[in-house]
Amino acid sequence: MAERDWLEIERYTVAIGEPLKRLMDVLYEAGQVPFLWGAPGIGKTSIVREWASERGLNLIPVHLPTMEPFDLRGVPVPDHQRRVTVWLPPETFAPQGKPTVHFLDELNMAELPTLRAIFPLILEGRLGDVSVDGWRVAAGNPPSASTLANELPAPLVNRFCHLLCRADISHWLRWARRSGIHDSVVTYLERNPDHLYAEPQRLDPTQHQVLTTPRSWHMVSDILYAAERRQIPLNAVAPLIVGWLGRFIGVHFLAALQVGTPMIDPWRALYEPDAPLPADPHLLYGLVKAVAQLVDPMNAEEMQRLEAFAKRLTDEFRIFLAQECSARGVHLPMLDESLDKWRRRRRP
């Protein structure tokens, strides 16, 4: 795929965090149903739960792959007075007494009869003759990330606004600090932002692939806290950490904890104009990469800070910063201009 094509795709992905919450607010106001697509473990469920909680909405998870059509419709009961049969809805879809959001998780892993049964639920808010109060949000893993995923029928696809979601280090770190994620995890990912999400890796040829995701780091944080409470040394829980992160990133993380490589805080580099930059080009490379991953393009102050930071760099590292920002869909006129000039010089 050409670089320009990839950048166009990146521009229309949505970061798990405040950007996704803002779009969900718009769809909620418009009464439209989103389908959140994204790799396993990047935080789709967590962000929907957080969004609903912040807005005082009652979130009800609905795991469609474990349900049959009659689980959705409910139970027929006789109405003797009218001499008809009426449907008693399941508790999941019964009136809740407060604004409700039904979260249809892993929707594309459900069987076709179940998918057909939810057609009227998505746009019309009903199951058969039963009206269902509230809003709906659907989520699923793309077929490339799940061998159990089913192709959705075209009429069902057309009932959703499809959002391609991605893990984003800046928003995840903000969430991690609010949520009490272990300092060792936060510090490591500030210095190694590419390790928040990594492609599957095998622990050994006989085992399943391990996917390093935001969920994995949350689990590692819980392990570190549990080990501290029980006064268990780090090397004793190393197999658990590698079991969540995979061999490459797991060993790298353990080494960083034991060695503690000194490096300037990327937030300090961004917000303190006088903060010293590392003389070692390897450390400066890591710092520039971390800053590019952390900055929020929707935050005007951070974009101004990014421009000031870029002016402190040599041409070589400024180009590298521009490449990293462009890959995330972060655009600053000064950096875009530098990148365009560099590309023109490279043309034959």
mmCIF file of C-alpha atoms in Angstrom:
data_model
loop_
_atom_site.group_PDB
_atom_site.id
_atom_site.type_symbol
_atom_site.label_atom_id
_atom_site.label_comp_id
_atom_site.label_asym_id
_atom_site.label_seq_id
_atom_site.Cartn_x
_atom_site.Cartn_y
_atom_site.Cartn_z
ATOM 1 C CA MET A 1 0.000 0.000 0.000
ATOM 2 C CA ALA A 2 1.332 3.437 -0.904
ATOM 3 C CA GLU A 3 2.311 5.758 1.931
ATOM 4 C CA ARG A 4 -0.345 8.322 0.997
ATOM 5 C CA ASP A 5 -3.073 5.641 0.989
ATOM 6 C CA TRP A 6 -2.032 4.495 4.455
ATOM 7 C CA LEU A 7 -2.029 8.045 5.801
ATOM 8 C CA GLU A 8 -5.541 8.551 4.459
ATOM 9 C CA ILE A 9 -6.716 5.420 6.290
ATOM 10 C CA GLU A 10 -5.001 6.552 9.505
ATOM 11 C CA ARG A 11 -6.711 9.932 9.288
ATOM 12 C CA TYR A 12 -10.147 8.328 9.605
ATOM 13 C CA THR A 13 -9.387 5.939 12.434
ATOM 14 C CA VAL A 14 -10.527 6.989 15.906
ATOM 15 C CA ALA A 15 -8.361 6.921 19.016
ATOM 16 C CA ILE A 16 -9.761 5.004 21.984
ATOM 17 C CA GLY A 17 -10.226 7.851 24.464
ATOM 18 C CA GLU A 18 -11.735 11.331 24.354
ATOM 19 C CA PRO A 19 -11.929 11.455 20.510
ATOM 20 C CA LEU A 20 -14.146 8.356 20.494
ATOM 21 C CA LYS A 21 -16.268 9.701 23.363
ATOM 22 C CA ARG A 22 -16.908 12.920 21.437
ATOM 23 C CA LEU A 23 -18.088 10.987 18.378
ATOM 24 C CA MET A 24 -20.305 8.784 20.531
ATOM 25 C CA ASP A 25 -21.891 11.939 21.980
ATOM 26 C CA VAL A 26 -22.769 13.086 18.454
ATOM 27 C CA LEU A 27 -24.258 9.719 17.493
ATOM 28 C CA TYR A 28 -26.180 9.495 20.777
ATOM 29 C CA GLU A 29 -27.673 12.933 20.135
ATOM 30 C CA ALA A 30 -28.540 11.921 16.557
ATOM 31 C CA GLY A 31 -30.047 8.600 17.659
ATOM 32 C CA GLN A 32 -27.686 6.602 15.433
ATOM 33 C CA VAL A 33 -25.974 3.342 16.364
ATOM 34 C CA PRO A 34 -22.162 3.008 16.170
ATOM 35 C CA PHE A 35 -20.250 -0.171 15.418
ATOM 36 C CA LEU A 36 -16.800 -0.004 17.013
ATOM 37 C CA TRP A 37 -14.292 -2.066 15.042
ATOM 38 C CA GLY A 38 -10.887 -2.767 16.539
ATOM 39 C CA ALA A 39 -8.327 -5.389 17.449
ATOM 40 C CA PRO A 40 -8.832 -7.445 20.629
ATOM 41 C CA GLY A 41 -7.775 -5.848 23.887
ATOM 42 C CA ILE A 42 -7.471 -2.215 22.789
ATOM 43 C CA GLY A 43 -10.162 -1.032 25.216
ATOM 44 C CA LYS A 44 -13.439 -0.910 23.274
ATOM 45 C CA THR A 45 -15.476 -2.329 26.154
ATOM 46 C CA SER A 46 -13.730 -0.176 28.763
ATOM 47 C CA ILE A 47 -14.280 3.068 26.861
ATOM 48 C CA VAL A 48 -17.992 2.333 26.332
ATOM 49 C CA ARG A 49 -18.373 1.534 30.038
ATOM 50 C CA GLU A 50 -16.528 4.739 30.992
ATOM 51 C CA TRP A 51 -18.539 6.846 28.528
ATOM 52 C CA ALA A 52 -21.856 5.523 29.875
ATOM 53 C CA SER A 53 -20.815 6.001 33.512
ATOM 54 C CA GLU A 54 -19.736 9.615 32.938
ATOM 55 C CA ARG A 55 -23.132 10.402 31.411
ATOM 56 C CA GLY A 56 -25.220 8.635 34.040
ATOM 57 C CA LEU A 57 -26.409 5.908 31.671
ATOM 58 C CA ASN A 58 -27.130 2.329 32.695
ATOM 59 C CA LEU A 59 -24.902 0.037 30.596
ATOM 60 C CA ILE A 60 -26.170 -3.494 29.908
ATOM 61 C CA PRO A 61 -23.704 -5.851 28.164
ATOM 62 C CA VAL A 62 -25.314 -8.192 25.628
ATOM 63 C CA HIS A 63 -23.028 -11.018 24.477
ATOM 64 C CA LEU A 64 -24.724 -12.075 21.261
ATOM 65 C CA PRO A 65 -22.418 -15.043 20.375
ATOM 66 C CA THR A 66 -23.886 -16.960 23.338
ATOM 67 C CA MET A 67 -27.507 -16.157 22.479
ATOM 68 C CA GLU A 68 -30.150 -17.767 20.302
ATOM 69 C CA PRO A 69 -32.976 -15.832 18.592
ATOM 70 C CA PHE A 70 -35.495 -16.895 21.261
ATOM 71 C CA ASP A 71 -33.150 -15.470 23.953
ATOM 72 C CA LEU A 72 -33.716 -12.065 22.376
ATOM 73 C CA ARG A 73 -37.438 -12.331 21.706
ATOM 74 C CA GLY A 74 -38.463 -13.562 25.149
ATOM 75 C CA VAL A 75 -41.242 -15.970 26.144
ATOM 76 C CA PRO A 76 -44.781 -16.114 24.678
ATOM 77 C CA VAL A 77 -47.506 -15.914 27.316
ATOM 78 C CA PRO A 78 -51.284 -16.043 26.809
ATOM 79 C CA ASP A 79 -53.436 -12.956 27.272
ATOM 80 C CA HIS A 80 -56.699 -14.722 28.168
ATOM 81 C CA GLN A 81 -58.768 -11.563 28.226
ATOM 82 C CA ARG A 82 -57.888 -10.633 24.642
ATOM 83 C CA ARG A 83 -57.427 -14.272 23.581
ATOM 84 C CA VAL A 84 -53.999 -13.577 22.056
ATOM 85 C CA THR A 85 -50.390 -14.468 22.761
ATOM 86 C CA VAL A 86 -48.063 -11.693 23.901
ATOM 87 C CA TRP A 87 -44.321 -11.736 24.413
ATOM 88 C CA LEU A 88 -42.666 -11.300 27.795
ATOM 89 C CA PRO A 89 -39.236 -9.735 27.097
ATOM 90 C CA PRO A 90 -36.062 -11.069 28.741
ATOM 91 C CA GLU A 91 -34.762 -9.061 31.690
ATOM 92 C CA THR A 92 -31.903 -7.739 29.549
ATOM 93 C CA PHE A 93 -34.319 -5.825 27.321
ATOM 94 C CA ALA A 94 -37.067 -5.077 29.863
ATOM 95 C CA PRO A 95 -37.667 -1.420 30.888
ATOM 96 C CA GLN A 96 -34.912 -0.373 33.308
ATOM 97 C CA GLY A 97 -36.400 2.790 34.799
ATOM 98 C CA LYS A 98 -33.417 4.936 33.752
ATOM 99 C CA PRO A 99 -31.653 5.851 30.483
ATOM 100 C CA THR A 100 -30.027 2.678 29.193
ATOM 101 C CA VAL A 101 -27.369 1.632 26.692
ATOM 102 C CA HIS A 102 -27.285 -1.944 25.402
ATOM 103 C CA PHE A 103 -23.723 -2.875 24.466
ATOM 104 C CA LEU A 104 -23.801 -5.541 21.742
ATOM 105 C CA ASP A 105 -20.270 -6.873 22.180
ATOM 106 C CA GLU A 106 -18.564 -9.202 19.668
ATOM 107 C CA LEU A 107 -21.617 -8.866 17.456
ATOM 108 C CA ASN A 108 -19.962 -10.291 14.345
ATOM 109 C CA MET A 109 -19.227 -13.572 16.161
ATOM 110 C CA ALA A 110 -22.954 -14.281 16.547
ATOM 111 C CA GLU A 111 -24.648 -16.864 14.331
ATOM 112 C CA LEU A 112 -26.689 -15.704 11.338
ATOM 113 C CA PRO A 113 -30.143 -16.472 12.869
ATOM 114 C CA THR A 114 -29.245 -14.320 15.890
ATOM 115 C CA LEU A 115 -28.003 -11.529 13.635
ATOM 116 C CA ARG A 116 -31.270 -11.613 11.708
ATOM 117 C CA ALA A 117 -33.208 -11.355 14.966
ATOM 118 C CA ILE A 118 -31.553 -8.058 15.916
ATOM 119 C CA PHE A 119 -32.284 -6.262 12.614
ATOM 120 C CA PRO A 120 -35.275 -4.325 14.038
ATOM 121 C CA LEU A 121 -33.451 -3.674 17.335
ATOM 122 C CA ILE A 122 -30.734 -1.547 15.741
ATOM 123 C CA LEU A 123 -32.770 1.156 14.012
ATOM 124 C CA GLU A 124 -36.298 0.712 15.336
ATOM 125 C CA GLY A 125 -35.582 -0.234 18.952
ATOM 126 C CA ARG A 126 -37.806 -3.278 19.029
ATOM 127 C CA LEU A 127 -37.601 -7.066 19.154
ATOM 128 C CA GLY A 128 -40.647 -8.473 17.451
ATOM 129 C CA ASP A 129 -43.607 -6.583 18.932
ATOM 130 C CA VAL A 130 -41.686 -5.571 22.065
ATOM 131 C CA SER A 131 -40.279 -2.034 22.241
ATOM 132 C CA VAL A 132 -36.794 -1.762 23.760
ATOM 133 C CA ASP A 133 -35.905 1.462 25.551
ATOM 134 C CA GLY A 134 -32.517 3.131 25.299
ATOM 135 C CA TRP A 135 -29.614 3.299 22.878
ATOM 136 C CA ARG A 136 -27.425 0.632 21.314
ATOM 137 C CA VAL A 137 -23.655 0.379 20.753
ATOM 138 C CA ALA A 138 -22.107 -2.560 18.893
ATOM 139 C CA ALA A 139 -18.490 -3.700 18.800
ATOM 140 C CA GLY A 140 -16.444 -6.431 17.209
ATOM 141 C CA ASN A 141 -13.022 -7.553 16.068
ATOM 142 C CA PRO A 142 -12.261 -7.365 12.335
ATOM 143 C CA PRO A 143 -12.180 -10.739 10.545
ATOM 144 C CA SER A 144 -8.386 -10.459 10.218
ATOM 145 C CA ALA A 145 -8.130 -10.540 14.031
ATOM 146 C CA SER A 146 -10.614 -13.344 14.704
ATOM 147 C CA THR A 147 -11.112 -16.670 12.951
ATOM 148 C CA LEU A 148 -14.541 -16.913 14.614
ATOM 149 C CA ALA A 149 -15.871 -13.710 13.048
ATOM 150 C CA ASN A 150 -18.783 -14.002 10.625
ATOM 151 C CA GLU A 151 -19.528 -11.815 7.638
ATOM 152 C CA LEU A 152 -22.374 -9.450 8.480
ATOM 153 C CA PRO A 153 -25.402 -9.331 6.164
ATOM 154 C CA ALA A 154 -25.444 -6.169 4.047
ATOM 155 C CA PRO A 155 -28.808 -4.939 5.428
ATOM 156 C CA LEU A 156 -27.388 -5.175 8.963
ATOM 157 C CA VAL A 157 -24.136 -3.451 7.985
ATOM 158 C CA ASN A 158 -26.162 -0.552 6.612
ATOM 159 C CA ARG A 159 -27.836 0.007 9.984
ATOM 160 C CA PHE A 160 -24.591 1.086 11.718
ATOM 161 C CA CYS A 161 -22.159 3.979 11.616
ATOM 162 C CA HIS A 162 -18.853 2.086 11.412
ATOM 163 C CA LEU A 163 -15.883 3.459 13.382
ATOM 164 C CA LEU A 164 -12.410 1.963 13.011
ATOM 165 C CA CYS A 165 -10.799 2.275 16.451
ATOM 166 C CA ARG A 166 -7.138 2.153 17.425
ATOM 167 C CA ALA A 167 -5.168 2.178 20.641
ATOM 168 C CA ASP A 168 -3.582 5.590 21.223
ATOM 169 C CA ILE A 169 -0.725 6.025 23.663
ATOM 170 C CA SER A 170 -1.501 9.614 24.707
ATOM 171 C CA HIS A 171 -5.110 8.883 25.615
ATOM 172 C CA TRP A 172 -4.241 5.541 27.198
ATOM 173 C CA LEU A 173 -1.604 7.133 29.435
ATOM 174 C CA ARG A 174 -4.083 9.755 30.613
ATOM 175 C CA TRP A 175 -6.538 6.984 31.435
ATOM 176 C CA ALA A 176 -3.789 4.939 33.114
ATOM 177 C CA ARG A 177 -2.870 7.779 35.472
ATOM 178 C CA ARG A 178 -6.523 8.354 36.397
ATOM 179 C CA SER A 179 -7.076 4.647 36.936
ATOM 180 C CA GLY A 180 -4.022 3.950 39.090
ATOM 181 C CA ILE A 181 -2.081 1.790 36.642
ATOM 182 C CA HIS A 182 1.289 0.849 38.164
ATOM 183 C CA ASP A 183 3.949 3.557 37.794
ATOM 184 C CA SER A 184 6.393 1.069 36.266
ATOM 185 C CA VAL A 185 3.972 0.354 33.421
ATOM 186 C CA VAL A 186 3.230 4.047 32.815
ATOM 187 C CA THR A 187 6.915 5.017 32.829
ATOM 188 C CA TYR A 188 7.890 2.165 30.517
ATOM 189 C CA LEU A 189 5.202 2.998 27.954
ATOM 190 C CA GLU A 190 6.102 6.686 28.023
ATOM 191 C CA ARG A 191 9.570 5.612 26.899
ATOM 192 C CA ASN A 192 8.406 2.811 24.576
ATOM 193 C CA PRO A 193 5.076 3.991 23.120
ATOM 194 C CA ASP A 194 5.250 1.459 20.273
ATOM 195 C CA HIS A 195 4.871 -1.337 22.830
ATOM 196 C CA LEU A 196 1.333 -0.390 23.878
ATOM 197 C CA TYR A 197 0.062 -2.592 21.062
ATOM 198 C CA ALA A 198 2.160 -5.134 19.188
ATOM 199 C CA GLU A 199 1.569 -7.852 16.641
ATOM 200 C CA PRO A 200 1.074 -11.421 17.922
ATOM 201 C CA GLN A 201 4.193 -13.307 18.997
ATOM 202 C CA ARG A 202 4.661 -16.917 20.034
ATOM 203 C CA LEU A 203 6.087 -17.870 23.417
ATOM 204 C CA ASP A 204 7.344 -21.095 21.822
ATOM 205 C CA PRO A 205 6.322 -23.201 18.794
ATOM 206 C CA THR A 206 3.782 -25.243 20.772
ATOM 207 C CA GLN A 207 1.794 -22.360 22.225
ATOM 208 C CA HIS A 208 -0.761 -19.877 20.991
ATOM 209 C CA GLN A 209 0.243 -16.421 19.907
ATOM 210 C CA VAL A 210 0.394 -13.711 22.567
ATOM 211 C CA LEU A 211 -1.028 -10.322 21.631
ATOM 212 C CA THR A 212 0.371 -7.321 23.524
ATOM 213 C CA THR A 213 -2.501 -4.871 24.034
ATOM 214 C CA PRO A 214 -3.673 -2.205 26.496
ATOM 215 C CA ARG A 215 -5.554 -5.017 28.256
ATOM 216 C CA SER A 216 -2.263 -6.921 28.641
ATOM 217 C CA TRP A 217 -0.603 -3.924 30.306
ATOM 218 C CA HIS A 218 -3.553 -3.538 32.681
ATOM 219 C CA MET A 219 -3.116 -7.183 33.693
ATOM 220 C CA VAL A 220 0.631 -6.695 34.178
ATOM 221 C CA SER A 221 -0.106 -3.703 36.407
ATOM 222 C CA ASP A 222 -2.382 -5.877 38.562
ATOM 223 C CA ILE A 223 0.361 -8.530 38.787
ATOM 224 C CA LEU A 224 2.940 -5.968 39.939
ATOM 225 C CA TYR A 225 0.593 -4.659 42.630
ATOM 226 C CA ALA A 226 -0.239 -8.207 43.780
ATOM 227 C CA ALA A 227 3.462 -9.128 43.946
ATOM 228 C CA GLU A 228 4.207 -6.017 46.009
ATOM 229 C CA ARG A 229 1.403 -6.781 48.460
ATOM 230 C CA ARG A 230 2.694 -10.331 48.936
ATOM 231 C CA GLN A 231 6.345 -9.185 48.893
ATOM 232 C CA ILE A 232 7.175 -11.490 45.981
ATOM 233 C CA PRO A 233 10.353 -10.531 44.060
ATOM 234 C CA LEU A 234 10.115 -9.444 40.442
ATOM 235 C CA ASN A 235 12.022 -12.443 39.057
ATOM 236 C CA ALA A 236 9.456 -14.784 40.643
ATOM 237 C CA VAL A 237 6.571 -13.251 38.666
ATOM 238 C CA ALA A 238 8.581 -12.827 35.442
ATOM 239 C CA PRO A 239 6.826 -15.816 33.760
ATOM 240 C CA LEU A 240 3.463 -14.135 34.415
ATOM 241 C CA ILE A 241 4.623 -10.884 32.822
ATOM 242 C CA VAL A 242 6.016 -12.694 29.771
ATOM 243 C CA GLY A 243 2.776 -14.676 29.633
ATOM 244 C CA TRP A 244 0.813 -11.446 29.163
ATOM 245 C CA LEU A 245 3.252 -9.467 27.016
ATOM 246 C CA GLY A 246 4.993 -12.152 24.973
ATOM 247 C CA ARG A 247 8.673 -12.984 25.062
ATOM 248 C CA PHE A 248 10.149 -9.970 23.244
ATOM 249 C CA ILE A 249 8.259 -7.141 24.967
ATOM 250 C CA GLY A 250 8.029 -9.034 28.255
ATOM 251 C CA VAL A 251 11.800 -9.493 28.506
ATOM 252 C CA HIS A 252 12.369 -5.889 27.400
ATOM 253 C CA PHE A 253 10.001 -4.651 30.116
ATOM 254 C CA LEU A 254 11.640 -6.795 32.805
ATOM 255 C CA ALA A 255 15.088 -5.559 31.776
ATOM 256 C CA ALA A 256 13.909 -1.946 31.950
ATOM 257 C CA LEU A 257 12.573 -2.508 35.474
ATOM 258 C CA GLN A 258 15.837 -4.034 36.641
ATOM 259 C CA VAL A 259 18.212 -1.633 34.892
ATOM 260 C CA GLY A 260 16.144 1.553 34.940
ATOM 261 C CA THR A 261 17.603 3.291 31.866
ATOM 262 C CA PRO A 262 17.648 7.045 32.584
ATOM 263 C CA MET A 263 15.715 9.172 30.111
ATOM 264 C CA ILE A 264 14.069 12.564 30.155
ATOM 265 C CA ASP A 265 10.314 12.500 30.721
ATOM 266 C CA PRO A 266 8.613 13.170 27.324
ATOM 267 C CA TRP A 267 5.952 15.284 29.051
ATOM 268 C CA ARG A 268 8.696 17.415 30.561
ATOM 269 C CA ALA A 269 10.372 17.757 27.148
ATOM 270 C CA LEU A 270 7.051 18.906 25.702
ATOM 271 C CA TYR A 271 6.047 21.357 28.428
ATOM 272 C CA GLU A 272 9.403 22.706 29.655
ATOM 273 C CA PRO A 273 11.233 24.684 26.926
ATOM 274 C CA ASP A 274 14.467 24.625 28.948
ATOM 275 C CA ALA A 275 14.445 20.883 29.673
ATOM 276 C CA PRO A 276 17.774 19.441 28.455
ATOM 277 C CA LEU A 277 17.632 17.105 25.477
ATOM 278 C CA PRO A 278 19.764 13.938 25.615
ATOM 279 C CA ALA A 279 23.093 14.152 23.790
ATOM 280 C CA ASP A 280 23.011 10.431 22.989
ATOM 281 C CA PRO A 281 21.259 10.125 19.580
ATOM 282 C CA HIS A 282 19.692 6.794 20.603
ATOM 283 C CA LEU A 283 18.049 8.384 23.639
ATOM 284 C CA LEU A 284 17.014 11.429 21.602
ATOM 285 C CA TYR A 285 15.472 9.098 19.010
ATOM 286 C CA GLY A 286 13.382 7.457 21.738
ATOM 287 C CA LEU A 287 12.390 10.821 23.200
ATOM 288 C CA VAL A 288 11.262 12.245 19.840
ATOM 289 C CA LYS A 289 9.269 9.091 19.117
ATOM 290 C CA ALA A 290 7.621 9.252 22.550
ATOM 291 C CA VAL A 291 6.660 12.927 22.157
ATOM 292 C CA ALA A 292 5.138 12.242 18.727
ATOM 293 C CA GLN A 293 3.038 9.431 20.198
ATOM 294 C CA LEU A 294 1.923 11.383 23.263
ATOM 295 C CA VAL A 295 0.740 14.671 21.759
ATOM 296 C CA ASP A 296 -3.017 15.123 21.351
ATOM 297 C CA PRO A 297 -3.875 16.822 18.011
ATOM 298 C CA MET A 298 -7.170 18.051 19.498
ATOM 299 C CA ASN A 299 -5.328 19.915 22.275
ATOM 300 C CA ALA A 300 -4.310 23.365 20.965
ATOM 301 C CA GLU A 301 -1.836 23.957 23.789
ATOM 302 C CA GLU A 302 -0.060 20.657 23.170
ATOM 303 C CA MET A 303 0.212 21.460 19.460
ATOM 304 C CA GLN A 304 1.849 24.792 20.322
ATOM 305 C CA ARG A 305 4.228 22.975 22.657
ATOM 306 C CA LEU A 306 4.983 20.482 19.896
ATOM 307 C CA GLU A 307 5.995 23.296 17.544
ATOM 308 C CA ALA A 308 8.309 24.759 20.196
ATOM 309 C CA PHE A 309 9.820 21.318 20.801
ATOM 310 C CA ALA A 310 10.360 20.790 17.055
ATOM 311 C CA LYS A 311 12.276 24.066 16.761
ATOM 312 C CA ARG A 312 14.813 22.755 19.291
ATOM 313 C CA LEU A 313 15.686 19.744 17.131
ATOM 314 C CA THR A 314 18.239 19.399 14.363
ATOM 315 C CA ASP A 315 16.918 18.979 10.817
ATOM 316 C CA GLU A 316 17.427 15.215 10.971
ATOM 317 C CA PHE A 317 15.381 14.732 14.123
ATOM 318 C CA ARG A 318 12.785 17.291 13.030
ATOM 319 C CA ILE A 319 12.146 15.197 9.913
ATOM 320 C CA PHE A 320 11.850 12.099 12.088
ATOM 321 C CA LEU A 321 9.347 13.907 14.342
ATOM 322 C CA ALA A 322 7.357 14.972 11.260
ATOM 323 C CA GLN A 323 7.255 11.371 9.977
ATOM 324 C CA GLU A 324 6.071 10.003 13.321
ATOM 325 C CA CYS A 325 3.395 12.693 13.684
ATOM 326 C CA SER A 326 2.192 12.272 10.104
ATOM 327 C CA ALA A 327 1.821 8.515 10.606
ATOM 328 C CA ARG A 328 -0.602 9.271 13.472
ATOM 329 C CA GLY A 329 -2.533 11.860 11.473
ATOM 330 C CA VAL A 330 -1.054 14.690 13.570
ATOM 331 C CA HIS A 331 -0.371 17.669 11.306
ATOM 332 C CA LEU A 332 1.509 20.868 12.110
ATOM 333 C CA PRO A 333 2.265 23.284 9.227
ATOM 334 C CA MET A 334 5.934 23.607 10.151
ATOM 335 C CA LEU A 335 6.427 19.836 10.332
ATOM 336 C CA ASP A 336 4.395 19.145 7.181
ATOM 337 C CA GLU A 337 6.502 21.678 5.287
ATOM 338 C CA SER A 338 9.750 20.103 6.516
ATOM 339 C CA LEU A 339 8.507 16.660 5.515
ATOM 340 C CA ASP A 340 7.449 17.843 2.047
ATOM 341 C CA LYS A 341 10.870 19.428 1.440
ATOM 342 C CA TRP A 342 12.609 16.242 2.559
ATOM 343 C CA ARG A 343 10.467 14.127 0.228
ATOM 344 C CA ARG A 344 11.155 16.432 -2.728
ATOM 345 C CA ARG A 345 14.902 16.148 -2.129
ATOM 346 C CA ARG A 346 14.639 12.353 -2.168
ATOM 347 C CA ARG A 347 12.815 12.184 -5.492
ATOM 348 C CA PRO A 348 15.003 10.999 -8.391
#
